[in-house]
């Protein structure tokens, strides 16, 4: 490509960005233009690239999907319902009219706009049909002329008031920024020359925006910065497997200008495209048959009962199933939020509180390569990129079964306009052939008893595609009162280019920081941590945290033929530091959240316990800059007193933050937590040493933890569940 052609292309991209025409792809549904009619900006079209919403090149025309409800007529029906299209537009008007933004409203960038949830006591008291909705308010995070602002927006009174701004860091990136910054390197002649020296056509280059972390003032210079690394898309949709290794571009986010180019990859070949494409059509021969000769594995069809699904979704957000009731909504930062979870007591019929609010608070993904092109890859996927903003529409029949019902998310673009993320959450009943409970009586008793109950559960699911990695988050509700929170890691590895094509070329004791997966491809070692904020209200708001420690107890001489046994000792945590937990295999314990004022018939305090799993812990130096920012992963369990402002484990402003506003710093206050309104924090952790089976795509790896009733019910609730009979099942017949 000659220079004039490249310049023309770059000019077109710049104009497109100015008109907000560079958008991720049709799945992102970003606004078309500031003055577009409502029906258009709620269902935008267009896309940056045929491959990825992150790797922006030139826009192209795509066929629009079928029209869906625009949500323009939605009204709130529950105190925790997300902001509606009308409310977002109202908030936008108020912000743009507020000084100093009114002087140049087009310069106002909205980074977050969400419901300012009413005070917790008011929400807990509210009853549909009895009480009016509390006043609707919003919280906005905006940037204006180089400054960040946090503002309270009273939608009814039409007032805007400033709120405190964090001491360091910047707001979550907007989708508009993430998209436009993909193209920023192409505006720099030195970058284009570097690409040409690598032997890559500019038309075949895709670049990703990578958050830089924080490594001292010498790096940031008081500016919002982003680093960009690039890939060759030639010959495959899976460009992640074709890194232009060692090339890192530092960009000023506010100006879009290239600040610095580091190119330390000369001599490292770009890995070949062969056998990396993951699309189904790419693996078929010309006649459409499977080139590998594998037999087709059919996914089972989980059909609903003849009368339809056994769950209901009322007023768009309230889910009811098998005694469970909870509020479900999409959130731009957290992704999926479950609130007001209650369960019906099978003995009394009373509705009992379990959890006020649960959500993913932060994701920390540090890569374990300290070299120039990799050391800064220590992502905070929720606070830097927006976990919900990256949630893609779920694929029916593949992401969710046929009878699933879907929820959209209504989010806010940088100009303050609402847009719809379609099919962001699905809800479905799951039966995988598992058993909830069974017992068969031995023939020696003379009793012919074979009792069994199928394990049918309800799942609320979302999936976020944060560049190469896909995260699947399930909230699964069970008939025994258990809530299982599961995270699946899928997608594609982030890999490093290398001159090596075989392990026999690697010098003895050479540190590769990963595994050689294919010719010229290293899968870099990394961790994933997902920290959940769980505001537990077990039969009421005032709870206590109990550590039930298990240890060997030796018997006294002559006491028993046994020499030892396991003894359980209960310790009630009085302050936050008492409740910090680092899991240890040979120092086992249970961790209960109890209501000390509510007792069972025989006198046990009612409670729920967290059942740990996914227990990888960070091995980084606590003073390592990324670990200081990710200090909320120093323990697997934390307990804090309820504080409405303490929602985000990494702090409100995570981008380039210094780590002084995290869960770890809040906990240092060592506040009283006994018989208080408590928040439990749990971190699922994964160490990932890549292997060849992760190439060129990664099979899903999952882990979960449970919130399990402990003395909450008088007996096992499954006792009230009747067995499944043949008449309960659908009768299927072939269609014409």
XYZ file of C-alpha atoms in Angstrom:
736
model
C 0.000 0.000 0.000
C 1.476 3.416 -0.976
C 1.589 6.299 1.506
C -1.198 8.345 -0.131
C -3.600 5.404 0.054
C -2.702 4.847 3.685
C -3.209 8.541 4.495
C -6.611 8.544 2.809
C -7.639 5.487 4.802
C -6.481 7.039 8.067
C -8.297 10.274 7.325
C -11.475 8.311 6.764
C -11.000 6.514 10.085
C -10.432 9.784 11.948
C -13.562 11.345 10.484
C -15.494 8.214 11.335
C -14.358 8.378 14.940
C -15.345 12.043 15.170
C -18.855 11.135 14.025
C -19.003 8.151 16.394
C -19.197 5.853 13.368
C -16.398 3.569 14.464
C -18.175 1.005 16.565
C -17.179 -2.405 17.772
C -19.484 -4.483 15.623
C -23.219 -4.940 15.422
C -23.146 -6.825 18.734
C -22.025 -3.703 20.594
C -25.111 -1.784 19.405
C -23.472 1.619 19.877
C -25.187 4.835 18.752
C -24.940 5.737 15.102
C -24.760 9.487 15.565
C -25.653 12.172 18.062
C -28.706 13.339 16.133
C -29.949 9.896 15.108
C -33.594 9.145 15.901
C -34.308 6.993 18.914
C -35.018 3.843 16.941
C -31.624 4.172 15.260
C -29.410 4.900 18.241
C -31.043 2.150 20.270
C -30.265 -0.412 17.591
C -27.090 0.722 15.891
C -25.417 -1.084 13.009
C -22.007 -1.197 11.451
C -18.704 -2.604 12.631
C -14.973 -2.090 12.827
C -13.777 -5.418 11.602
C -14.933 -8.774 10.428
C -13.105 -10.404 13.317
C -13.166 -8.646 16.670
C -14.810 -5.640 18.303
C -11.432 -4.694 19.726
C -9.293 -4.907 16.626
C -10.520 -1.920 14.647
C -9.579 -1.427 11.047
C -11.971 -0.087 8.442
C -15.760 0.086 8.773
C -17.891 -2.046 6.514
C -21.551 -2.572 5.867
C -23.160 -5.510 7.629
C -26.619 -6.917 7.306
C -28.728 -5.720 10.238
C -30.223 -8.393 12.492
C -33.981 -8.628 12.948
C -35.496 -5.747 14.865
C -36.047 -6.239 18.578
C -37.924 -4.215 21.190
C -36.218 -0.861 21.670
C -37.050 -0.559 25.385
C -38.136 3.045 24.753
C -41.392 2.513 26.641
C -39.866 0.713 29.643
C -40.720 2.091 33.079
C -39.195 1.089 36.428
C -41.343 -1.294 38.475
C -38.892 -2.227 41.246
C -36.578 -0.019 43.345
C -33.529 -1.781 41.892
C -34.588 -1.752 38.228
C -31.822 -0.303 36.040
C -32.173 3.111 34.479
C -34.603 3.101 31.580
C -34.046 4.660 28.163
C -36.171 7.634 29.220
C -34.264 8.082 32.482
C -30.893 7.898 30.739
C -31.992 10.562 28.268
C -33.249 12.712 31.153
C -29.935 12.341 32.997
C -28.049 13.228 29.839
C -30.019 16.440 29.422
C -29.427 17.410 33.061
C -25.695 16.747 32.827
C -25.254 18.678 29.596
C -27.084 21.667 31.110
C -25.037 21.599 34.319
C -22.136 24.028 34.733
C -19.391 23.811 33.651
C -20.487 21.207 31.086
C -23.081 23.537 29.587
C -20.285 25.659 28.125
C -19.283 22.832 25.768
C -21.730 19.914 26.104
C -20.260 18.049 23.139
C -16.970 17.806 25.058
C -18.649 15.903 27.904
C -17.737 12.194 27.902
C -19.952 9.903 29.983
C -17.928 6.972 31.343
C -20.653 5.549 33.574
C -24.281 6.300 34.279
C -26.211 3.923 36.499
C -28.956 3.788 39.072
C -28.062 5.280 42.421
C -29.757 2.529 44.369
C -32.091 3.692 47.155
C -30.988 3.228 50.733
C -31.030 -0.417 51.679
C -33.667 -0.168 54.457
C -36.090 1.461 52.018
C -35.588 -1.311 49.458
C -36.019 -4.044 52.063
C -39.277 -2.482 53.261
C -40.727 -1.943 49.792
C -43.623 -4.135 48.681
C -45.117 -4.117 45.219
C -48.621 -2.688 45.154
C -48.245 -1.363 48.687
C -45.482 1.221 48.455
C -44.559 3.722 45.769
C -41.112 3.453 44.230
C -38.445 5.455 46.065
C -37.227 8.565 44.190
C -35.165 7.628 41.163
C -31.601 8.887 41.167
C -28.491 8.201 39.123
C -24.736 8.385 39.601
C -22.660 9.633 36.693
C -18.923 9.413 36.107
C -17.830 11.842 33.406
C -14.739 13.445 31.916
C -14.721 17.078 30.842
C -11.748 19.023 29.526
C -9.243 16.637 31.050
C -10.884 16.324 34.475
C -12.897 13.481 36.028
C -16.156 14.147 37.864
C -18.516 11.992 39.912
C -22.041 13.395 40.168
C -25.362 12.592 41.787
C -28.311 13.158 39.449
C -31.776 13.558 40.964
C -34.032 12.630 38.056
C -37.255 13.867 39.678
C -35.966 17.138 41.082
C -33.760 17.829 38.076
C -30.690 18.519 40.203
C -27.030 17.581 39.726
C -24.586 17.617 42.645
C -20.873 16.758 42.827
C -19.612 13.727 44.761
C -16.062 12.982 45.975
C -13.549 11.957 43.313
C -10.956 9.252 44.060
C -7.434 10.434 44.815
C -5.883 8.510 41.927
C -6.853 6.650 38.811
C -9.296 7.283 36.014
C -12.796 6.020 35.154
C -13.571 2.889 33.174
C -12.882 3.374 29.484
C -15.906 4.038 27.309
C -16.617 1.703 24.408
C -16.161 4.649 22.054
C -12.627 5.137 23.392
C -11.766 1.480 23.167
C -12.869 1.419 19.550
C -11.229 4.641 18.414
C -7.963 3.846 20.200
C -7.646 0.681 18.139
C -7.052 2.891 15.127
C -4.839 5.467 16.858
C -1.450 3.895 15.968
C -2.252 4.100 12.251
C -2.185 7.897 12.478
C 1.535 7.813 13.235
C 3.918 7.580 10.233
C 6.641 5.983 12.358
C 4.277 3.183 13.369
C 3.263 2.561 9.756
C 6.911 2.432 8.747
C 7.613 -0.078 11.528
C 4.800 -2.311 10.295
C 6.114 -2.201 6.762
C 9.586 -3.124 7.974
C 8.056 -6.195 9.562
C 6.751 -7.211 6.138
C 3.086 -6.832 7.072
C 0.517 -4.967 5.004
C -1.275 -2.227 6.937
C -4.569 -3.680 5.700
C -3.720 -6.888 7.576
C -2.978 -5.264 10.934
C -5.314 -5.345 13.927
C -4.376 -3.574 17.174
C -5.717 -4.042 20.703
C -5.935 -1.363 23.428
C -4.163 -2.634 26.561
C -4.459 -0.950 29.947
C -0.976 -0.047 31.217
C -1.450 -0.511 34.978
C 0.535 1.846 37.174
C 4.293 1.670 37.727
C 5.079 5.107 39.102
C 4.805 8.731 37.970
C 7.773 8.364 35.626
C 5.557 6.242 33.371
C 2.255 8.097 33.408
C 3.387 11.744 33.592
C -0.080 12.656 34.845
C -1.733 11.530 31.614
C -4.307 8.910 30.701
C -2.349 6.440 28.654
C -2.964 3.186 26.846
C -0.645 0.701 25.200
C -1.443 -0.890 21.879
C -0.103 -4.150 20.488
C -0.807 -5.485 17.057
C -1.435 -8.687 15.136
C -1.548 -9.922 11.567
C -5.022 -10.919 10.403
C -3.785 -12.399 7.142
C -5.168 -15.874 6.544
C -7.186 -16.364 9.739
C -9.894 -14.921 11.942
C -7.768 -16.000 14.907
C -5.316 -13.114 14.669
C -4.475 -13.562 18.377
C -2.225 -16.431 17.256
C -0.270 -14.088 14.949
C 1.300 -11.431 17.224
C 3.711 -8.851 15.832
C 5.893 -9.561 18.829
C 7.827 -6.860 20.683
C 5.991 -3.927 19.115
C 4.296 -1.746 21.765
C 2.755 1.639 21.047
C 2.074 4.102 23.873
C -0.893 6.385 23.143
C -2.264 9.427 24.958
C -5.925 8.521 25.438
C -7.172 12.109 25.522
C -5.439 13.258 22.349
C -5.196 9.960 20.470
C -1.550 10.765 19.693
C 1.276 8.239 19.770
C 3.667 9.066 22.609
C 6.274 6.354 22.158
C 6.972 3.265 20.057
C 8.995 0.346 21.412
C 10.043 -2.284 18.890
C 12.094 -5.092 20.384
C 10.795 -7.897 18.215
C 13.074 -7.672 15.211
C 13.908 -11.175 14.107
C 10.887 -12.772 15.748
C 8.720 -14.218 12.967
C 4.969 -13.831 12.911
C 3.498 -17.284 13.576
C 1.846 -18.977 10.615
C -1.920 -18.744 10.105
C -2.310 -22.413 9.172
C -4.699 -24.415 11.365
C -5.521 -21.475 13.648
C -8.952 -20.473 12.302
C -11.688 -21.541 14.725
C -14.771 -20.799 12.631
C -16.900 -23.822 11.758
C -16.917 -23.013 8.046
C -13.120 -22.763 8.020
C -12.867 -26.433 9.060
C -15.110 -27.742 6.283
C -13.956 -28.941 2.893
C -15.379 -27.401 -0.247
C -18.299 -29.862 -0.202
C -19.235 -28.770 3.334
C -18.116 -31.982 5.043
C -15.954 -32.066 8.129
C -12.365 -32.350 6.913
C -11.233 -34.120 10.101
C -13.760 -36.932 9.785
C -15.030 -36.520 13.324
C -18.539 -37.702 14.122
C -21.018 -35.014 14.949
C -21.885 -34.783 18.639
C -25.409 -33.520 19.041
C -26.158 -31.212 21.940
C -29.091 -32.556 23.958
C -32.296 -30.604 23.676
C -33.499 -29.701 27.154
C -37.162 -29.221 26.377
C -39.500 -27.579 28.893
C -42.438 -29.379 30.369
C -45.661 -29.412 28.281
C -46.992 -26.429 30.224
C -43.823 -24.441 29.531
C -40.800 -23.439 31.645
C -41.139 -23.775 35.381
C -39.904 -20.242 36.060
C -41.454 -16.817 35.587
C -39.903 -13.434 34.874
C -42.207 -10.680 36.084
C -41.886 -6.971 35.261
C -38.766 -7.694 33.245
C -36.452 -8.373 36.190
C -38.105 -10.387 38.972
C -37.450 -14.130 38.630
C -39.494 -16.782 40.450
C -38.733 -20.495 40.517
C -39.216 -23.405 42.944
C -39.603 -21.168 45.970
C -36.792 -18.817 44.933
C -37.410 -15.176 44.099
C -34.757 -12.634 43.103
C -34.186 -9.486 41.068
C -31.896 -9.815 38.044
C -30.357 -7.072 35.940
C -27.478 -6.211 33.635
C -24.772 -3.805 34.779
C -22.159 -2.137 32.587
C -19.351 -2.772 35.070
C -20.359 -5.875 37.051
C -22.112 -7.697 34.236
C -24.882 -9.601 35.997
C -26.369 -8.509 39.330
C -28.600 -10.658 41.556
C -30.520 -8.795 44.276
C -33.134 -9.500 46.900
C -32.703 -13.285 46.820
C -35.298 -14.935 49.039
C -36.451 -18.522 49.396
C -39.770 -19.886 50.587
C -39.604 -21.989 53.714
C -41.131 -25.384 52.807
C -42.514 -25.879 56.321
C -44.065 -22.486 57.054
C -44.482 -20.981 53.589
C -42.741 -17.815 54.825
C -40.435 -15.974 52.455
C -36.961 -15.752 53.990
C -34.069 -13.469 53.079
C -30.773 -14.962 51.932
C -28.807 -12.300 50.036
C -29.454 -8.616 49.446
C -27.073 -8.246 46.487
C -24.447 -10.345 44.718
C -22.182 -9.515 41.783
C -18.705 -9.810 40.322
C -16.868 -6.799 41.755
C -13.518 -7.054 39.977
C -11.427 -9.341 37.763
C -7.635 -9.276 38.051
C -5.583 -10.972 35.320
C -1.798 -10.627 35.737
C 0.510 -12.183 33.128
C 3.768 -13.631 34.407
C 6.269 -12.220 31.945
C 8.394 -9.294 33.207
C 9.840 -8.382 29.791
C 9.359 -5.011 28.099
C 6.381 -6.005 25.947
C 4.550 -7.960 28.661
C 5.186 -6.696 32.212
C 2.269 -4.239 32.150
C -0.343 -6.860 31.180
C -2.111 -6.970 34.534
C -5.700 -6.319 33.584
C -8.616 -5.228 35.762
C -11.368 -6.326 33.423
C -14.316 -4.794 35.300
C -12.837 -1.460 36.391
C -10.756 -0.788 33.279
C -12.878 -2.219 30.456
C -16.336 -2.802 31.951
C -17.249 -6.470 32.410
C -20.819 -5.826 31.334
C -19.775 -3.566 28.468
C -17.861 -6.527 27.029
C -20.804 -8.943 27.367
C -21.753 -10.228 23.947
C -25.233 -11.346 22.853
C -25.665 -14.984 23.848
C -26.031 -17.526 21.041
C -29.312 -19.467 21.280
C -28.975 -23.285 21.307
C -25.228 -23.018 21.963
C -24.762 -20.555 24.821
C -28.208 -21.276 26.243
C -30.768 -24.056 25.646
C -33.857 -23.738 23.489
C -36.266 -22.866 26.274
C -34.102 -20.078 27.758
C -35.492 -16.598 28.162
C -33.309 -13.589 27.511
C -32.749 -10.159 29.029
C -31.222 -7.145 27.333
C -28.970 -4.557 28.912
C -29.538 -0.829 28.409
C -26.223 1.013 28.640
C -24.855 4.474 27.961
C -22.532 5.599 25.179
C -19.857 8.247 25.647
C -22.191 10.996 24.437
C -24.736 10.030 27.090
C -27.226 8.357 24.783
C -28.702 4.942 25.656
C -28.101 1.829 23.608
C -29.266 -1.761 23.896
C -27.056 -4.816 24.401
C -29.355 -7.576 23.217
C -29.627 -11.060 24.737
C -27.037 -10.243 27.362
C -28.442 -12.558 30.052
C -30.286 -15.844 29.698
C -32.335 -17.708 32.293
C -33.136 -21.400 31.989
C -33.855 -24.583 33.886
C -31.072 -27.135 33.744
C -31.249 -30.891 34.074
C -28.004 -32.680 33.278
C -29.003 -36.117 34.517
C -27.674 -35.423 38.006
C -29.308 -36.624 41.199
C -30.481 -34.221 43.896
C -31.018 -37.006 46.437
C -31.502 -40.758 46.372
C -31.690 -43.819 48.576
C -32.313 -47.481 47.828
C -32.884 -49.899 50.676
C -30.760 -53.036 50.848
C -32.601 -56.334 50.223
C -31.473 -57.557 53.645
C -33.939 -55.131 55.263
C -36.880 -56.669 53.432
C -38.036 -53.214 52.275
C -38.348 -52.611 48.536
C -37.513 -48.891 48.488
C -35.907 -46.984 45.627
C -36.390 -43.239 46.038
C -34.665 -40.636 43.874
C -35.118 -36.969 42.953
C -33.631 -35.383 39.836
C -31.408 -32.372 40.252
C -33.175 -29.613 38.341
C -31.728 -26.133 38.827
C -32.285 -22.613 37.572
C -29.415 -20.772 35.880
C -28.916 -17.070 35.140
C -25.987 -16.673 32.720
C -23.936 -14.035 30.967
C -20.768 -14.236 28.877
C -18.240 -11.428 28.450
C -15.685 -11.403 25.643
C -12.835 -9.261 26.968
C -10.702 -9.263 23.812
C -9.321 -12.794 23.481
C -10.726 -14.258 26.708
C -14.365 -15.187 27.238
C -15.815 -15.404 30.744
C -19.043 -17.316 31.390
C -20.707 -16.435 34.692
C -23.537 -18.601 36.037
C -25.694 -18.039 39.092
C -27.351 -21.395 39.733
C -30.222 -21.800 42.206
C -31.036 -25.245 43.590
C -34.066 -26.770 45.268
C -32.118 -27.488 48.479
C -31.529 -23.765 49.055
C -28.001 -23.748 47.646
C -26.692 -21.003 45.330
C -23.759 -21.997 43.131
C -21.690 -19.225 41.531
C -19.639 -20.524 38.634
C -17.078 -18.926 36.333
C -15.938 -20.509 33.075
C -12.828 -19.348 31.219
C -12.918 -19.852 27.484
C -11.981 -18.133 24.239
C -8.440 -17.775 22.978
C -5.083 -17.436 24.685
C -2.994 -14.293 24.561
C 0.277 -15.597 23.119
C 3.814 -14.418 22.576
C 5.818 -14.701 19.376
C 9.147 -16.518 19.564
C 11.907 -17.549 17.148
C 11.659 -21.110 18.448
C 9.786 -23.756 16.501
C 10.866 -26.716 18.669
C 11.900 -27.195 22.281
C 15.295 -28.497 21.176
C 16.148 -24.920 20.179
C 15.592 -23.571 23.688
C 18.715 -23.107 25.781
C 18.914 -25.053 29.021
C 17.410 -23.130 31.952
C 16.188 -20.372 29.628
C 13.134 -18.622 31.086
C 10.354 -18.694 28.492
C 7.595 -17.466 30.827
C 5.253 -20.023 29.303
C 4.825 -23.066 27.081
C 5.772 -23.524 23.428
C 2.362 -24.322 21.936
C 3.184 -24.380 18.241
C 5.879 -23.148 15.902
C 6.831 -19.595 17.014
C 4.016 -19.420 19.618
C 4.398 -19.281 23.418
C 1.396 -19.382 25.721
C 2.350 -17.080 28.609
C 1.616 -18.160 32.201
C -1.033 -16.029 33.864
C -3.616 -15.924 36.647
C -7.308 -15.081 36.787
C -9.024 -13.805 39.920
C -12.735 -13.016 40.065
C -13.783 -11.285 43.283
C -17.468 -11.429 44.171
C -19.228 -9.009 46.499
C -21.971 -10.840 48.406
C -24.160 -8.680 50.646
C -25.638 -11.460 52.788
C -28.860 -10.852 54.694
C -29.588 -14.223 56.306
C -33.076 -13.915 57.792
C -32.395 -10.215 58.294
C -29.667 -7.640 57.821
C -27.716 -8.088 61.072
C -25.466 -11.138 60.796
C -22.200 -12.498 62.190
C -19.280 -14.324 60.564
C -18.264 -17.623 62.153
C -15.118 -19.578 61.409
C -15.644 -23.246 62.296
C -12.106 -24.575 62.620
C -11.356 -28.262 62.321
C -8.293 -29.734 63.979
C -7.028 -33.036 65.293
C -7.871 -33.739 68.894
C -5.807 -36.427 70.652
C -7.619 -38.708 73.050
C -6.505 -38.998 76.652
C -4.690 -42.180 77.738
C -7.242 -44.902 78.348
C -10.138 -42.789 77.046
C -10.743 -44.769 73.860
C -9.194 -47.323 71.513
C -8.933 -44.316 69.159
C -5.832 -42.108 69.391
C -7.355 -39.054 67.718
C -10.435 -37.513 66.159
C -11.438 -34.312 64.385
C -12.839 -31.545 66.529
C -14.789 -28.482 65.325
C -14.426 -25.203 67.214
C -16.512 -22.096 66.450
C -15.001 -18.609 66.503
C -17.173 -15.539 65.925
C -15.226 -12.758 64.190
C -15.495 -9.480 66.038
C -13.704 -7.221 63.528
C -12.715 -7.204 59.865
C -9.207 -8.512 60.482
C -10.631 -11.457 62.423
C -12.545 -12.479 59.302
C -9.702 -12.478 56.763
C -9.211 -15.971 55.376
C -6.363 -17.537 53.433
C -7.374 -21.086 52.695
C -5.031 -23.880 53.805
C -5.556 -27.527 52.933
C -4.311 -28.879 56.253
C -5.985 -26.214 58.380
C -9.575 -26.773 57.230
C -12.519 -24.693 58.319
C -16.073 -23.831 57.439
C -17.157 -20.229 57.039
C -20.672 -19.359 58.157
C -22.742 -16.209 57.953
C -25.322 -16.586 60.709
C -28.169 -14.622 62.203
C -27.463 -14.920 65.941
C -30.965 -13.750 66.846
C -32.784 -16.420 64.809
C -32.655 -20.044 65.987
C -33.964 -23.335 64.677
C -36.390 -25.484 66.618
C -33.476 -27.170 68.396
C -31.558 -23.968 69.037
C -28.994 -23.643 66.230
C -28.446 -20.163 64.746
C -29.714 -20.027 61.150
C -27.072 -19.418 58.538
C -25.462 -19.898 55.165
C -21.896 -21.021 54.590
C -19.509 -20.298 51.764
C -18.100 -23.539 50.364
C -14.762 -22.627 48.748
C -13.411 -23.826 45.421
C -11.224 -22.275 42.736
C -8.751 -21.530 45.486
C -5.633 -20.414 43.602
C -3.941 -17.612 45.536
C -1.603 -14.911 44.292
C 2.115 -15.688 44.508
C 3.223 -12.174 43.573
C 5.216 -9.976 45.948
C 2.678 -7.891 47.922
C 4.724 -4.777 47.048
C 4.762 -5.571 43.324
C 2.805 -2.680 41.739
C 0.127 -4.864 40.124
C -0.421 -6.784 43.356
C -0.766 -3.543 45.314
C -3.557 -2.589 42.934
C -4.971 -6.119 43.128
C -4.530 -6.451 46.908
C -8.156 -7.569 47.190
C -6.836 -10.997 46.098
C -4.473 -11.255 49.104
C -7.149 -13.325 50.856
C -9.820 -15.629 49.514
C -12.419 -14.339 51.998
C -12.955 -10.892 53.472
C -15.867 -9.622 55.536
C -16.688 -5.924 55.813
C -19.575 -3.992 57.352
C -22.101 -2.851 54.777
C -21.118 0.413 53.130
C -22.997 1.486 50.027
C -19.908 3.227 48.634
C -17.716 0.102 48.922
C -18.836 -1.861 45.876
C -15.751 -2.172 43.689
C -12.936 -4.256 45.202
C -10.305 -2.401 43.181
C -11.778 1.033 43.877
C -14.166 3.284 41.967
C -11.394 4.489 39.636
C -9.199 1.509 38.713
C -7.541 2.695 35.514
C -3.924 3.726 36.371
C -4.860 3.748 40.059
C -2.174 3.350 42.717
C -4.076 0.823 44.819
C -4.932 3.078 47.748
C -8.720 2.564 47.457
C -9.245 -1.206 47.492
C -10.981 -3.807 49.606
C -7.623 -4.389 51.327
C -7.367 -0.757 52.425
C -10.987 -0.619 53.600
C -10.425 -3.733 55.688
C -7.453 -2.118 57.434
C -9.918 0.022 59.381
C -10.747 -3.171 61.312
C -14.342 -2.124 61.871
C -16.690 -4.142 64.102
C -18.616 -6.829 62.214
C -20.300 -8.931 64.908
C -24.077 -8.828 64.627
C -23.841 -6.165 61.905
C -25.029 -5.771 58.334
C -22.224 -7.737 56.609
C -20.733 -8.028 53.145
C -18.848 -11.232 52.321
C -16.194 -11.110 49.594
C -14.984 -14.277 47.886
C -12.286 -14.626 45.226
C -12.241 -17.467 42.721
C -8.651 -17.985 41.567
C -7.124 -19.807 38.597
C -3.450 -20.420 37.778
C -3.093 -21.075 34.056
C 0.011 -22.716 32.633
C -0.964 -23.072 28.970
C -0.638 -26.410 27.185
C -0.938 -27.485 23.564
C -4.591 -28.382 24.024
C -5.164 -24.637 24.528
C -4.024 -24.000 20.939
C -5.451 -22.486 18.774
C -8.543 -22.125 20.966
C -8.969 -22.812 24.659
C -11.492 -25.318 26.019
C -13.626 -23.953 28.824
C -12.124 -24.317 32.301
C -14.576 -23.797 35.146
C -14.675 -23.472 38.885
C -17.366 -22.502 41.330
C -18.149 -21.889 44.954
C -21.358 -22.376 46.864
C -23.538 -20.480 49.290
C -25.105 -23.369 51.159
C -27.750 -23.309 53.896
C -26.435 -24.403 57.277
C -29.160 -24.889 59.893
C -31.263 -22.489 57.832
C -34.093 -24.980 57.325
C -35.579 -27.337 59.897
C -34.911 -30.252 57.518
C -33.876 -30.958 53.946
C -36.172 -28.989 51.569
C -35.845 -31.739 48.939
C -38.192 -33.788 51.156
C -40.985 -31.612 49.715
C -39.996 -32.315 46.090
C -41.992 -35.020 44.375
C -40.317 -37.467 41.982
C -40.550 -36.986 38.232
C -43.051 -39.151 36.384
C -43.370 -40.050 32.725
C -46.451 -37.834 32.446
C -44.353 -34.814 33.459
C -42.205 -35.050 30.335
C -42.926 -33.496 26.937
C -44.057 -35.725 24.091
C -42.038 -34.914 21.012
C -43.018 -35.652 17.441
C -41.275 -34.992 14.163
C -42.353 -31.844 12.365
C -43.554 -31.818 8.775
